[in-house]
């Protein structure tokens, strides 16, 4: 009769092997597609700039809660100068 500890060890090793096989199959057949750089493709207000302003707005809200300084006006000035050039 096989010891219970050996059965548990075999189950753990088998699970690890199955995880590795699953990773190998998905890595082989489902590779990530390369995304083009979306920043600077057009002259309009891009998604990257919008996300930057949204992130700065959130940081400003956090700063306002704790008495910090605002950086959003500087970001808007940068965006305005970028659109005019």
Coordinates of C-alpha atoms in Angstrom, one line a residue:
X1 CA 0.0 0.0 0.0
X2 CA 1.2 3.5 -0.8
X3 CA 1.8 6.0 1.9
X4 CA -0.7 8.9 2.1
X5 CA 2.1 11.5 2.0
X6 CA 3.3 10.1 -1.3
X7 CA -0.2 10.4 -2.8
X8 CA -0.4 14.1 -1.6
X9 CA 3.0 14.8 -3.0
X10 CA 2.1 13.3 -6.3
X11 CA -1.1 15.4 -6.5
X12 CA 0.8 18.6 -5.7
X13 CA 3.5 17.8 -8.3
X14 CA 0.8 16.8 -10.9
X15 CA -1.0 20.1 -10.3
X16 CA 2.2 22.0 -10.8
X17 CA 2.9 20.2 -14.1
X18 CA -0.7 20.9 -15.3
X19 CA -0.3 24.6 -14.5
X20 CA 3.0 24.6 -16.5
X21 CA 1.4 22.8 -19.4
X22 CA -1.5 25.2 -19.4
X23 CA 0.8 28.2 -19.4
X24 CA 2.9 26.7 -22.3
X25 CA -0.2 26.0 -24.4
X26 CA -1.6 29.5 -23.9
X27 CA 1.7 31.1 -24.4
X28 CA 2.2 29.2 -27.7
X29 CA -1.2 29.7 -29.2
X30 CA -2.6 32.9 -27.6
X31 CA 0.3 35.4 -27.8
X32 CA -0.5 39.0 -27.0
X33 CA -0.9 41.2 -30.1
X34 CA 1.4 44.2 -30.4
X35 CA -0.5 47.5 -30.0
X36 CA 0.6 50.6 -31.9
X37 CA 1.7 53.6 -30.0
X38 CA -1.4 55.8 -29.8
X39 CA 0.3 58.8 -28.4
X40 CA 1.0 61.5 -31.0
X41 CA -0.8 59.9 -33.9
X42 CA -3.2 62.9 -34.4
X43 CA -3.4 66.5 -33.5
X44 CA -6.7 66.1 -31.6
X45 CA -7.0 65.6 -27.9
X46 CA -6.0 62.0 -27.5
X47 CA -7.0 59.3 -25.1
X48 CA -3.5 59.4 -23.5
X49 CA -3.9 63.1 -22.8
X50 CA -7.4 62.6 -21.4
X51 CA -6.2 59.9 -19.0
X52 CA -3.3 62.1 -17.9
X53 CA -5.7 64.9 -17.1
X54 CA -8.0 62.5 -15.3
X55 CA -5.1 61.1 -13.2
X56 CA -4.0 64.6 -12.3
X57 CA -7.5 65.6 -11.4
X58 CA -7.7 62.6 -9.1
X59 CA -4.4 63.6 -7.5
X60 CA -5.6 67.1 -7.1
X61 CA -8.7 65.9 -5.3
X62 CA -6.5 63.9 -3.0
X63 CA -4.2 66.9 -2.5
X64 CA -7.2 69.1 -1.7
X65 CA -8.4 66.6 1.0
X66 CA -5.0 66.9 2.7
X67 CA -4.3 70.5 2.1
X68 CA -1.8 70.1 -0.8
X69 CA -1.2 72.1 -4.0
X70 CA -3.0 71.8 -7.3
X71 CA -1.3 70.7 -10.5
X72 CA -4.3 70.5 -12.9
X73 CA -4.0 74.1 -14.1
X74 CA -0.4 73.4 -15.1
X75 CA -1.5 70.3 -17.1
X76 CA -4.2 72.3 -18.9
X77 CA -1.6 75.0 -19.8
X78 CA 0.6 72.2 -21.2
X79 CA -2.3 70.7 -23.2
X80 CA -3.2 74.1 -24.6
X81 CA 0.4 74.8 -25.7
X82 CA 0.6 71.4 -27.2
X83 CA -2.6 72.0 -29.3
X84 CA -1.4 75.4 -30.6
X85 CA 2.0 74.2 -31.8

